Short mmCIF file of C-alpha atoms and ligand atoms in Angstrom, two decimals:
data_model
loop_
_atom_site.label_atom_id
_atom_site.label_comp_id
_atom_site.label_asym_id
_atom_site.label_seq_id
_atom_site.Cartn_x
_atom_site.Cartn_y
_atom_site.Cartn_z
CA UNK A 8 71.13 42.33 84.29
CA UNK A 9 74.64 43.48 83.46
CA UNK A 10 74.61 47.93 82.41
CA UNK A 11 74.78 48.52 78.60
CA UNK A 12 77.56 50.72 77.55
CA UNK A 13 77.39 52.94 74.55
CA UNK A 14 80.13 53.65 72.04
CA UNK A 15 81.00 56.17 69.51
CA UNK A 16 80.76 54.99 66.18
CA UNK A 17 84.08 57.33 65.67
CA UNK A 18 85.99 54.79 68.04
CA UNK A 19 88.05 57.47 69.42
CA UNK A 20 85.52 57.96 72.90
CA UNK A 21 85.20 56.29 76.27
CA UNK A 22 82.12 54.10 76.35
CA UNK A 23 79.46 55.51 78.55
CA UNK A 24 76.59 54.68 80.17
CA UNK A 25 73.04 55.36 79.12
CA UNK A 26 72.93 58.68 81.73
CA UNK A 27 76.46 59.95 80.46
CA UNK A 28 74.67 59.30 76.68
CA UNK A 29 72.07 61.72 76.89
CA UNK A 30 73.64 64.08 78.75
CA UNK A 31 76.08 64.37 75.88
CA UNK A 32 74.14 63.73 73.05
CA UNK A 33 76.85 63.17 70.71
CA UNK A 34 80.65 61.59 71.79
CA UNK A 35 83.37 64.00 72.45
CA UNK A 36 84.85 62.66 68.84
CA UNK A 37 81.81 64.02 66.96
CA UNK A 38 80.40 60.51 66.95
CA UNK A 39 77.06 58.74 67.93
CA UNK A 40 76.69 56.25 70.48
CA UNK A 41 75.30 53.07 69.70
CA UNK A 42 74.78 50.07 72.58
CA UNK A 43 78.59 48.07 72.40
CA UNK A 44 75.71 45.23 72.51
CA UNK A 45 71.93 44.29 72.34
CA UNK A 46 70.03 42.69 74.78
CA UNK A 47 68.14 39.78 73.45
CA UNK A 48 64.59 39.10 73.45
CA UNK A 49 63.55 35.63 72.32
CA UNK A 50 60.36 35.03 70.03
CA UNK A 51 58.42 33.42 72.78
CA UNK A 52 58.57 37.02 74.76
CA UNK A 53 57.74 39.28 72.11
CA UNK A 54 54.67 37.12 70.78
CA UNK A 55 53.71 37.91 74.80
CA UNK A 56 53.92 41.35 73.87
CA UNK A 57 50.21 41.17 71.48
CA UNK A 58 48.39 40.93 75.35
CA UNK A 59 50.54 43.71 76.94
CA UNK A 60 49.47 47.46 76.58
CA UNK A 61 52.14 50.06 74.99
CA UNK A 62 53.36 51.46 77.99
CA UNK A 63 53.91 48.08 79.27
CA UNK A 64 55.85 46.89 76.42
CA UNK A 65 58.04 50.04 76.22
CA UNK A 66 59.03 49.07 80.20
CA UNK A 67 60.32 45.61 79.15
CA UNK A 68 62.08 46.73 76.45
CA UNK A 69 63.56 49.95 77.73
CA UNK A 70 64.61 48.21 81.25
CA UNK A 71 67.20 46.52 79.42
CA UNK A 72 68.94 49.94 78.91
CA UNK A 73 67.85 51.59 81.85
CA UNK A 74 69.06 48.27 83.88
CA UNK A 75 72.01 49.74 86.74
CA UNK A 76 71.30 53.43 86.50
CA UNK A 77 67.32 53.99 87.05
CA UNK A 78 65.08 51.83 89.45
CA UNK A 79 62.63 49.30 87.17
CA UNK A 80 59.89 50.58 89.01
CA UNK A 81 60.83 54.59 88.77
CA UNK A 82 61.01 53.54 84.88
CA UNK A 83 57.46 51.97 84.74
CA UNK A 84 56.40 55.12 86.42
CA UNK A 85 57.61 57.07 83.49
CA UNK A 86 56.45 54.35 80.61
CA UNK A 87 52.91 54.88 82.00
CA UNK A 88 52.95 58.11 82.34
CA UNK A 89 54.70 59.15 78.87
CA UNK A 90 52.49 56.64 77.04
CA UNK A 91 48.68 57.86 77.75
CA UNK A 92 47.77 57.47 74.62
CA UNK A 93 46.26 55.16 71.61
CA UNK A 94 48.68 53.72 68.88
CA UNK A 95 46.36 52.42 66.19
CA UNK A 96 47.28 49.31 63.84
CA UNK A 97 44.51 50.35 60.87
CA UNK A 98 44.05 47.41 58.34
CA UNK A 99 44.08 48.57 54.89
CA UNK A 100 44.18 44.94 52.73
CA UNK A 101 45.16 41.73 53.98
CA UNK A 102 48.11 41.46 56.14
CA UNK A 103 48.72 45.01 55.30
CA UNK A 104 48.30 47.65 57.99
CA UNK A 105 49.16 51.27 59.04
CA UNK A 106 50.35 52.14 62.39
CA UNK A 107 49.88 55.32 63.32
CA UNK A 108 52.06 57.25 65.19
CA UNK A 109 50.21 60.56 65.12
CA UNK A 110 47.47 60.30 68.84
CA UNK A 111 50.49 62.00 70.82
CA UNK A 112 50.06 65.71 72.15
CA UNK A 113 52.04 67.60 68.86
CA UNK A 114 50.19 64.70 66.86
CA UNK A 115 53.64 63.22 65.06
CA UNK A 116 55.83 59.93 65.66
CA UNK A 117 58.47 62.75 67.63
CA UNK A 118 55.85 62.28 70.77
CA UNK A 119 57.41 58.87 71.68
CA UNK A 120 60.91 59.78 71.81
CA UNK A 121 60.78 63.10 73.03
CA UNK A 122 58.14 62.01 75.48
CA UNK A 123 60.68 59.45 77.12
CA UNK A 124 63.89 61.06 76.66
CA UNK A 125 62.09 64.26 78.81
CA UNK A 126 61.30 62.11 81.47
CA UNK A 127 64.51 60.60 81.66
CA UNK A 128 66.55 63.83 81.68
CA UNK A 129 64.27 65.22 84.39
CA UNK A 130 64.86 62.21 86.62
CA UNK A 131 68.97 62.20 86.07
CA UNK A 132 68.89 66.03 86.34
CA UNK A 133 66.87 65.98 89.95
CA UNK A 134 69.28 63.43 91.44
CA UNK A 135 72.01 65.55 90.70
CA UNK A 136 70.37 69.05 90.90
CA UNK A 137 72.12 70.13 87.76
CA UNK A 138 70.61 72.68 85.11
CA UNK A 139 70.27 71.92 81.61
CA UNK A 140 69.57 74.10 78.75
CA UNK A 141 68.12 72.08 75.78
CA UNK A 142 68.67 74.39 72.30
CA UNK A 143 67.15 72.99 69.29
CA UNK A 144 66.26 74.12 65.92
CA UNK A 145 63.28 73.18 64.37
CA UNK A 146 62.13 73.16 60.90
CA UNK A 147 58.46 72.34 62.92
CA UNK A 148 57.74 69.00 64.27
CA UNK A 149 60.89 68.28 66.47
CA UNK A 150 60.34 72.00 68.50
CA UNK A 151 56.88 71.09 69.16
CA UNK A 152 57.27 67.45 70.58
CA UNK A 153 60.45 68.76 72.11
CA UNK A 154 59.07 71.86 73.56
CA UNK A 155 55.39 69.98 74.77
CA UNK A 156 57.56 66.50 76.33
CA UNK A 157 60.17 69.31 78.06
CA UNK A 158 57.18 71.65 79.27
CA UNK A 159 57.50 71.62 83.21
CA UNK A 160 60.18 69.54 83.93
CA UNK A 161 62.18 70.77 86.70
CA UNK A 162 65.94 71.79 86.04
CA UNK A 163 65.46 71.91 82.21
CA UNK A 164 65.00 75.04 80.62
CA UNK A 165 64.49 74.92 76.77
CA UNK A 166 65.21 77.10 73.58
CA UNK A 167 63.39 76.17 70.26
CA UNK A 168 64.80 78.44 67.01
CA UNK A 169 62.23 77.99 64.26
CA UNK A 170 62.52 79.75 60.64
CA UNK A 171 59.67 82.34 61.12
CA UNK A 172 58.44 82.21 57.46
CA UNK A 173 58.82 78.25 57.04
CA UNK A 174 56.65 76.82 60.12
CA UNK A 175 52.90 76.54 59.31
CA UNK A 176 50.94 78.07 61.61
CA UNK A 177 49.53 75.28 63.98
CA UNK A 178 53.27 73.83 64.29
CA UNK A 179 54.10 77.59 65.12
CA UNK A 180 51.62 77.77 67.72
CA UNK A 181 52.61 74.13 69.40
CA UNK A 182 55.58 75.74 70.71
CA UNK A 183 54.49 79.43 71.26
CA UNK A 184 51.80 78.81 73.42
CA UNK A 185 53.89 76.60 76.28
CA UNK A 186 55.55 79.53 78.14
CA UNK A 187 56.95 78.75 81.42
CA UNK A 188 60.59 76.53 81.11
CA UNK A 189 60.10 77.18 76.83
CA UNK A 190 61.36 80.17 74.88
CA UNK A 191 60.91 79.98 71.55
CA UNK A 192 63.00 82.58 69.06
CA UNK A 193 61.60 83.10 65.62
CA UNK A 194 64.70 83.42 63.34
CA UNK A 195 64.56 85.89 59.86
CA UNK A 196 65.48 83.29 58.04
CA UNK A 197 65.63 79.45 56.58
CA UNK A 198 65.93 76.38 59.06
CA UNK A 199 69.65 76.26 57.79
CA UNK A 200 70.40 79.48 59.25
CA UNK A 201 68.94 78.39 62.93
CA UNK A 202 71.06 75.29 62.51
CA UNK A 203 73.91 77.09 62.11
CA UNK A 204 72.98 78.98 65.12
CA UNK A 205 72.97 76.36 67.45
CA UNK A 206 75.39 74.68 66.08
CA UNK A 207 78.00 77.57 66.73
CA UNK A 208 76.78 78.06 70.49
CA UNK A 209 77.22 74.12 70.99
CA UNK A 210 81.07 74.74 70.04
CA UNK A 211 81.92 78.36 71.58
CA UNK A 212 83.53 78.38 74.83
CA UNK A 213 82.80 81.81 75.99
CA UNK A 214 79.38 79.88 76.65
CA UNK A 215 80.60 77.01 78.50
CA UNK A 216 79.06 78.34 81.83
CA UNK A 217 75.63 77.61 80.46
CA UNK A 218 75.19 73.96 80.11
CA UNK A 219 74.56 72.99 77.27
CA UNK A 220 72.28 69.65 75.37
CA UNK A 221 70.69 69.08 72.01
CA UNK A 222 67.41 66.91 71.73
CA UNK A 223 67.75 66.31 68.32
CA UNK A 224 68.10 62.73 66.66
CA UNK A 225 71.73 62.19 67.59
CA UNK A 226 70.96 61.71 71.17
CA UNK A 227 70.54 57.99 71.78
CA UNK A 228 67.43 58.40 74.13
CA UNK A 229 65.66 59.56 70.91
CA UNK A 230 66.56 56.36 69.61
CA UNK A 231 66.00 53.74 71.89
CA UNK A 232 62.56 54.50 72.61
CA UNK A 233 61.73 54.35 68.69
CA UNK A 234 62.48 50.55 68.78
CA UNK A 235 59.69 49.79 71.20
CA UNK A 236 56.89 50.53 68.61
CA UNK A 237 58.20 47.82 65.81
CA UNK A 238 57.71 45.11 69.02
CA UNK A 239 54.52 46.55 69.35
CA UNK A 240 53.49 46.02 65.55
CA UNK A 241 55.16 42.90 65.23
CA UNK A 242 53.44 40.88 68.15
CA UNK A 243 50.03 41.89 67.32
CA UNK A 244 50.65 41.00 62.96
CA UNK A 245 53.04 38.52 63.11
CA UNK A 246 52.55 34.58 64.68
CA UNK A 247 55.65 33.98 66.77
CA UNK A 248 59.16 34.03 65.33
CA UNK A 249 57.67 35.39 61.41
CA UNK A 250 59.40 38.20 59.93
CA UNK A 251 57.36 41.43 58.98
CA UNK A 252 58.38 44.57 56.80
CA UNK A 253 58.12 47.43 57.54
CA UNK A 254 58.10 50.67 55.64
CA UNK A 255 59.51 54.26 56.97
CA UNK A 256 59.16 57.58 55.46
CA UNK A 257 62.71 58.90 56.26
CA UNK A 258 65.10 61.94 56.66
CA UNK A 259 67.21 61.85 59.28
CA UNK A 260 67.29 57.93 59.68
CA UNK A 261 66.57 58.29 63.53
CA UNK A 262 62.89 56.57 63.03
CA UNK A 263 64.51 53.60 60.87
CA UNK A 264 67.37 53.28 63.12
CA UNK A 265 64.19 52.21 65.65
CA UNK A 266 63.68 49.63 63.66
CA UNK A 267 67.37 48.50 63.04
CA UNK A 268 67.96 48.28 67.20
CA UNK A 269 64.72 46.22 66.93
CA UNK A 270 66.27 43.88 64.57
CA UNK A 271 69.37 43.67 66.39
CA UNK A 272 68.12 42.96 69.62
CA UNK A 273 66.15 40.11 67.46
CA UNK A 274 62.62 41.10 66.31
CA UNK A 275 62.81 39.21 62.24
CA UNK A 276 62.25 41.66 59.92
CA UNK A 277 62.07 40.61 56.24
CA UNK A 278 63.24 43.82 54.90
CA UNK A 279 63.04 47.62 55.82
CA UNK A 280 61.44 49.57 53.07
CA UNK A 281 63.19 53.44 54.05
CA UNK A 282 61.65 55.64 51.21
CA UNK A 283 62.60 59.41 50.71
CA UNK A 284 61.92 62.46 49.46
CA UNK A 285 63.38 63.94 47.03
CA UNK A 286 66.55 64.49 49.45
CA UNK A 287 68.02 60.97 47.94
CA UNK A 288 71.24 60.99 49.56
CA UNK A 289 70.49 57.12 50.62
CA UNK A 290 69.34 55.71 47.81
CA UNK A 291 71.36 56.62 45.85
CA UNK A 292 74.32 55.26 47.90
CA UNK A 293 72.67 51.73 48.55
CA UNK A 294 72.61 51.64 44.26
CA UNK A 295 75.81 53.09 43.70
CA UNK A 296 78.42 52.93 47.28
CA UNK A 297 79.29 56.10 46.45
CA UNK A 298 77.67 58.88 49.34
CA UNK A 299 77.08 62.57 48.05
CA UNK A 300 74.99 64.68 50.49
CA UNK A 301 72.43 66.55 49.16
CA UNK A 302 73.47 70.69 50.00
CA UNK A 303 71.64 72.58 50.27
CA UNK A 304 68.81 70.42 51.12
CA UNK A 305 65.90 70.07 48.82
CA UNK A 306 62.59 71.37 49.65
CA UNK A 307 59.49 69.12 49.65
CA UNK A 308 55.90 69.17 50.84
CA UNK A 309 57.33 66.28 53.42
CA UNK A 310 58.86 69.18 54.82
CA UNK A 311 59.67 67.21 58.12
CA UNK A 312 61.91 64.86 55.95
CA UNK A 313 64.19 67.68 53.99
CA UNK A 314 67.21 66.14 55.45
CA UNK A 315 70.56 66.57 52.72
CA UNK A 316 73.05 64.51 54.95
CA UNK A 317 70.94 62.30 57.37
CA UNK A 318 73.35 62.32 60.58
CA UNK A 319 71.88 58.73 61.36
CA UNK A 320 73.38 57.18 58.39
CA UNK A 321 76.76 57.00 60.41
CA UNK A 322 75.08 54.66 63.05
CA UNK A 323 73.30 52.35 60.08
CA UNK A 324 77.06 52.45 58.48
CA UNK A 325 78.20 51.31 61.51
CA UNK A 326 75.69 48.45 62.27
CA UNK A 327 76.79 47.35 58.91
CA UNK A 328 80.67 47.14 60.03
CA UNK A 329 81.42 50.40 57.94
CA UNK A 330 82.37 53.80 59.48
CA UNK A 331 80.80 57.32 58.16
CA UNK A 332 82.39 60.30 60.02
CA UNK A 333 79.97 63.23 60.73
CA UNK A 334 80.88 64.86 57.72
CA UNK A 335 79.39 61.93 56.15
CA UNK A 336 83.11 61.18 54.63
CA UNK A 337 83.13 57.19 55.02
CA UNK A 338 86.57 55.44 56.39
CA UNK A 339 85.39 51.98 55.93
CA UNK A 340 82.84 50.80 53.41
CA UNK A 341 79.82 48.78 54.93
CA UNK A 342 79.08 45.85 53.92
CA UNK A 343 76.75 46.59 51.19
CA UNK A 344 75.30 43.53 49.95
CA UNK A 345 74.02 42.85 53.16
CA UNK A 346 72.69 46.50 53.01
CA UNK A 347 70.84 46.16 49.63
CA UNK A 348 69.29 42.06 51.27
CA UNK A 349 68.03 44.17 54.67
CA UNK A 350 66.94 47.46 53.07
CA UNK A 351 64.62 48.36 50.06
CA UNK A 352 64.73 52.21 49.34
CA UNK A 353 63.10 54.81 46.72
CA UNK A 354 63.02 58.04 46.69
CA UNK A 355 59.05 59.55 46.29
CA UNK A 356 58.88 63.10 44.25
CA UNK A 357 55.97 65.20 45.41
CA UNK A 358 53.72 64.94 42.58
CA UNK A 359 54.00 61.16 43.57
CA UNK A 360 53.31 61.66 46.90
CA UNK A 361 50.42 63.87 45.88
CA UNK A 362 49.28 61.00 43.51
CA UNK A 363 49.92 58.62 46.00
CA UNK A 364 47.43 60.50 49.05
CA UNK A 365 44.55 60.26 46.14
CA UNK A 366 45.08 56.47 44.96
CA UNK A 367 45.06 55.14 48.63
CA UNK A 368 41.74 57.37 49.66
CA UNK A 369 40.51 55.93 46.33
CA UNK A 370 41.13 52.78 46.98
CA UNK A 371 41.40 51.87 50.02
CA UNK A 372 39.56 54.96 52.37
CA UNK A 373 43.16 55.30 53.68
CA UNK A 374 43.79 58.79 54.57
CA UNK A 375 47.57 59.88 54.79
CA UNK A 376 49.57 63.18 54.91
CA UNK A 377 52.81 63.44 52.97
CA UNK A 378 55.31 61.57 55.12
CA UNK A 379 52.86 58.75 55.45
CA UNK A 380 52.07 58.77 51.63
CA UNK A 381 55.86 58.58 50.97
CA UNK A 382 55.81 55.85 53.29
CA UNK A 383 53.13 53.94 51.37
CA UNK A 384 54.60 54.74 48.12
CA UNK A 385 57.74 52.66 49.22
CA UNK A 386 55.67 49.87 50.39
CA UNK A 387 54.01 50.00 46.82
CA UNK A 388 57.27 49.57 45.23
CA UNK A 389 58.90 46.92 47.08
CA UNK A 390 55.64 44.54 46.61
CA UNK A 391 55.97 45.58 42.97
CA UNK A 392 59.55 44.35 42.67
CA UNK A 393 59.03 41.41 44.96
CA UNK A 394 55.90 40.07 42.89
CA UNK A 395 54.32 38.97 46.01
CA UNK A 396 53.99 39.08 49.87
CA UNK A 397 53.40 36.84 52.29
CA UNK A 398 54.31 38.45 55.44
CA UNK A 399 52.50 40.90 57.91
CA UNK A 400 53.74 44.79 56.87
CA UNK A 401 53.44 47.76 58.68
CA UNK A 402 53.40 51.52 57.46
CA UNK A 403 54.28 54.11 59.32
CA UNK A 404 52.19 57.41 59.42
CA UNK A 405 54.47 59.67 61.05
CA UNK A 406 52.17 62.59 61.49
CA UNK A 407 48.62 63.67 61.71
CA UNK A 408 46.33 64.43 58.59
CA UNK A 409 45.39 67.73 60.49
CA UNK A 410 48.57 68.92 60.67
CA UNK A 411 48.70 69.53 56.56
CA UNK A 412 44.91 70.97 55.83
CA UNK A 413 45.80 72.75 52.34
CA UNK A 414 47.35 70.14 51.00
CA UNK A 415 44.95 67.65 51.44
CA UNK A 416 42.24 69.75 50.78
CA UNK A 417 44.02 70.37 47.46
CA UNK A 418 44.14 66.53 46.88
CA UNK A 419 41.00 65.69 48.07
CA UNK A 420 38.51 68.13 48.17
CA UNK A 421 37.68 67.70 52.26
CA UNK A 422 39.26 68.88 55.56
CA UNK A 423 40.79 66.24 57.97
CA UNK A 424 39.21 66.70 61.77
CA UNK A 425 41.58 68.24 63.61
CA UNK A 426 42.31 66.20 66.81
CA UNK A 427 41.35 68.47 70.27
CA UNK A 428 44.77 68.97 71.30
CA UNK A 429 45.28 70.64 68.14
CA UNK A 430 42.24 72.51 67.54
CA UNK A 431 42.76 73.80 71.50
CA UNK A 432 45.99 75.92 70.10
CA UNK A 433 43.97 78.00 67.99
CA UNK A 434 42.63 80.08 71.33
CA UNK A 435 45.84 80.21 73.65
CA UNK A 436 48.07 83.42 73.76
CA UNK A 437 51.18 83.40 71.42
CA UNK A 438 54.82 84.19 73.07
CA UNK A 439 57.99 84.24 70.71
CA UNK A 440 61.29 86.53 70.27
CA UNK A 441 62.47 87.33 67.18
CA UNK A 442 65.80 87.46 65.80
CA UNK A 443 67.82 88.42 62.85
CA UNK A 444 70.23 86.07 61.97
CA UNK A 445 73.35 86.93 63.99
CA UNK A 446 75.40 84.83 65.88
CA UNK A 447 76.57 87.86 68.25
CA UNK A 448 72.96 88.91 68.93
CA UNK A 449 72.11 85.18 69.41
CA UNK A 450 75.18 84.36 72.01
CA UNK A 451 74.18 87.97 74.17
CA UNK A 452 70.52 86.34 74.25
CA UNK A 453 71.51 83.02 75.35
CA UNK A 454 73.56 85.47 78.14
CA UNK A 455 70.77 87.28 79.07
CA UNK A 456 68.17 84.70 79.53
CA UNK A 457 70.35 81.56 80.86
CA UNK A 458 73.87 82.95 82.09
C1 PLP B 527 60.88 63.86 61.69
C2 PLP B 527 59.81 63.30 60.82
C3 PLP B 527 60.07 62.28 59.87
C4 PLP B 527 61.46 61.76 59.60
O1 PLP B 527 61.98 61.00 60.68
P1 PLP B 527 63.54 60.75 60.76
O2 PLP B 527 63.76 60.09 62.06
O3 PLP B 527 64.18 62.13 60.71
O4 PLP B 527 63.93 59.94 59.59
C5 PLP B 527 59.01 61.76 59.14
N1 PLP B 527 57.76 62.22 59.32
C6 PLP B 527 57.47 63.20 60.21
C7 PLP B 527 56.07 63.66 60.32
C8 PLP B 527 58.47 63.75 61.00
O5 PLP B 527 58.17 64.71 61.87
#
């Protein structure tokens, strides 16, 4: 198998390797890597797939990356071992069906990618006996699956900034609780303000003796494990070689982009639904070609969504032969018609989301959390425009009910169980820092604990 090289959809990088990718995270020219090419996976192999396990499925399809720079059977190791748990297909009518993503340790979809890109690091960072401090911010979900996928790994230390007041309290405790390798840092103020943070320490040079690497979205080994769970759905729904849809609650595109590698590495899909909140940056620009960002960001009760300028949408711009720069200016139009035939999106306002968790426990005994319910939403609307459906679909729930108690109890009057892994937090010790928000206080920090 020849390596896959990655390039930056800014054109103005080297192409790397897969290693030299998630070191980096994003391209010395502020760009994101994308494969220069996609291995190919004919129908006959991914109908195979509907016998296979998860774990084993992730190894075929992540070998094809991993193919050069990690030994097959090193990466199997880590596919069984990131992988130990259930990933439910739930039918709800027909051909219609809800995967859920939510049976990982922090109970959302972050699990698989984290999970994988951990491992990986770890195994690069032993061969070369490097040290790697991993900063992220958090506005919840992405410290937690970052923080409990990172938790122990030799040679990777990691900091997770979180907005003190804006974190409920089990998503606060997911990352508290860890200690060893994990600091966590509650900030005074919003998840903008820890952003910033970061983002200044990432770019200042009087801290280029601590090595620095982000875990967020932009990083390509967030990505490429996100593709293996359409394969999954799609060999167990679909008979060989039929196209399925597939619906994605979305914010910063990295889940949908999943699907998109899928696609190109050819899994059929008949169209990705990519629904919103009411951050509708996207939809808006599939309608109109024109991109505004939405700043600041709006707040919804899909709070793991409130995205304003999804960095992702670069990479889809760029899989369409357009090019977005980071500051989401675009050089080169994509190719929008074939955009608006691939894609379907809406964007979902939270009393229709709200609606939307009561009508499908009404009807169907389907229970959902927001990000699922805007996913569902989306679905609703495409079958309404398209009059009827033929295919296999899949939903994605992206989180746990459990993780959202008031509002569902709001909506419907009962308390989801809370999974063991989460209802285990409520008794372990809490450890967090606290900080105003100050980039000199923040840079002596990172000083005192990592320089
Ligand atoms: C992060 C997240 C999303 C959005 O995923 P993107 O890759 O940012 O589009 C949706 N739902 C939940 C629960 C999440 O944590």
């Amino acid at each position: 198998m020849e390596t896959v090289v990655f390039q930056s959809t800014n054109g103005k990088s080297p192409s790397v390797d897969l290693r030299q990718a998630l070191l980096a995270g994003q391209a010395p020219d502020r760009g994101l890597y994308l494969p220069a090419r996609y291995p190919q996976l004919s129908a006959e192999t991914i109908a195979g797939f509907s016998q296979k396990p998860y774990y084993e499925i992730a190894f075929q399809i992540l070998r094809l990356y991993t193919a050069g720079i990690m030994e097959e059977s090193a990466l199997r190791t880590l596919c069984h071992d990131a992988y130990n748990f259930e990933v439910p297909l739930e039918p709800v009518y027909d051909r219609v069906h809800v995967l859920r993503l939510d049976r990982g340790p922090t109970a959302s979809f972050k699990d698989f990618a984290a999970r994988m890109m951990a491992r990986w690091l770890g195994l690069f960072l032993g061969q070369s006996h490097q040290q790697l401090t991993i900063l992220t911010a958090t506005s919840g979900d992405t410290g937690s699956a970052v923080a409990s996928a990172f938790h122990g790994v030799p040679g990777i230390r990691v900091l997770v900034l979180f907005p003190f007041a804006e974190v409920s309290r089990r998503q606060r405790l997911q990352m508290t609780t860890l200690g060893d390798n994990i600091r966590t840092i509650a900030v005074d103020g919003k998840f903008d303000d820890c952003q910033a943070l970061v983002k200044r320490a990432f770019s200042d040079p009087s801290l280029a003796s601590i090595p620095l690497s982000s875990a967020n979205s932009i990083n390509i080994g967030r990505l490429l494990p996100q593709s293996v769970y359409y394969f999954y759905a799609a060999s167990r729904l679909a008979k060989p070689g039929e196209p399925i849809v597939f619906s994605v609650p979305s914010g910063n595109f990295g889940d949908m982009m999943g699907a998109v590698i899928a696609r190109s590495m050819g899994l059929p899909i008949k169209r990705l639904v990519v629904p919103v909140n009411g951050n509708d940056a996207f939809p808006n620009f599939l309608a109109s070609g024109n991109y505004q960002k939405i700043d600041p960001s709006r707040n919804c009760i899909s709070n793991a969504m409130n995205v304003g300028h999804p960095s992702n949408l670069a990479r889809l711009v760029a899989v369409f032969g357009g090019q977005m720069d980071e500051t989401g200016c675009i050089h080169r139009p994509p190719d929008l018609m074939a955009m608006r035939r691939d894609l379907f999106s809406v964007t979902v306002s939270d009393d229709l989301t709200r609606s939307t968790i009561q009508e499908a426990w009404a009807k169907h005994r389907l229970l959902l959390e927001p990000h699922g319910a805007v996913g569902w939403q989306g679905f609703l609307q495409y079958i309404r425009q398209e009059s009827f459906l033929d295919e296999p679909a899949a939903i994605l729930e992206t989180a746990h009910p459990a993780k959202f108690p008031d509002e569902i109890e709001k909506i419907l009057k009962f308390v989801p169980e809370v999974p063991p892994a989460l209802a285990a937090l409520d008794h372990r010790e809490e450890r967090f820092d606290r900080l105003a928000v100050d980039y000199s206080a923040f840079r002596a920090y990172l000083r005192g604990h990592y320089g």
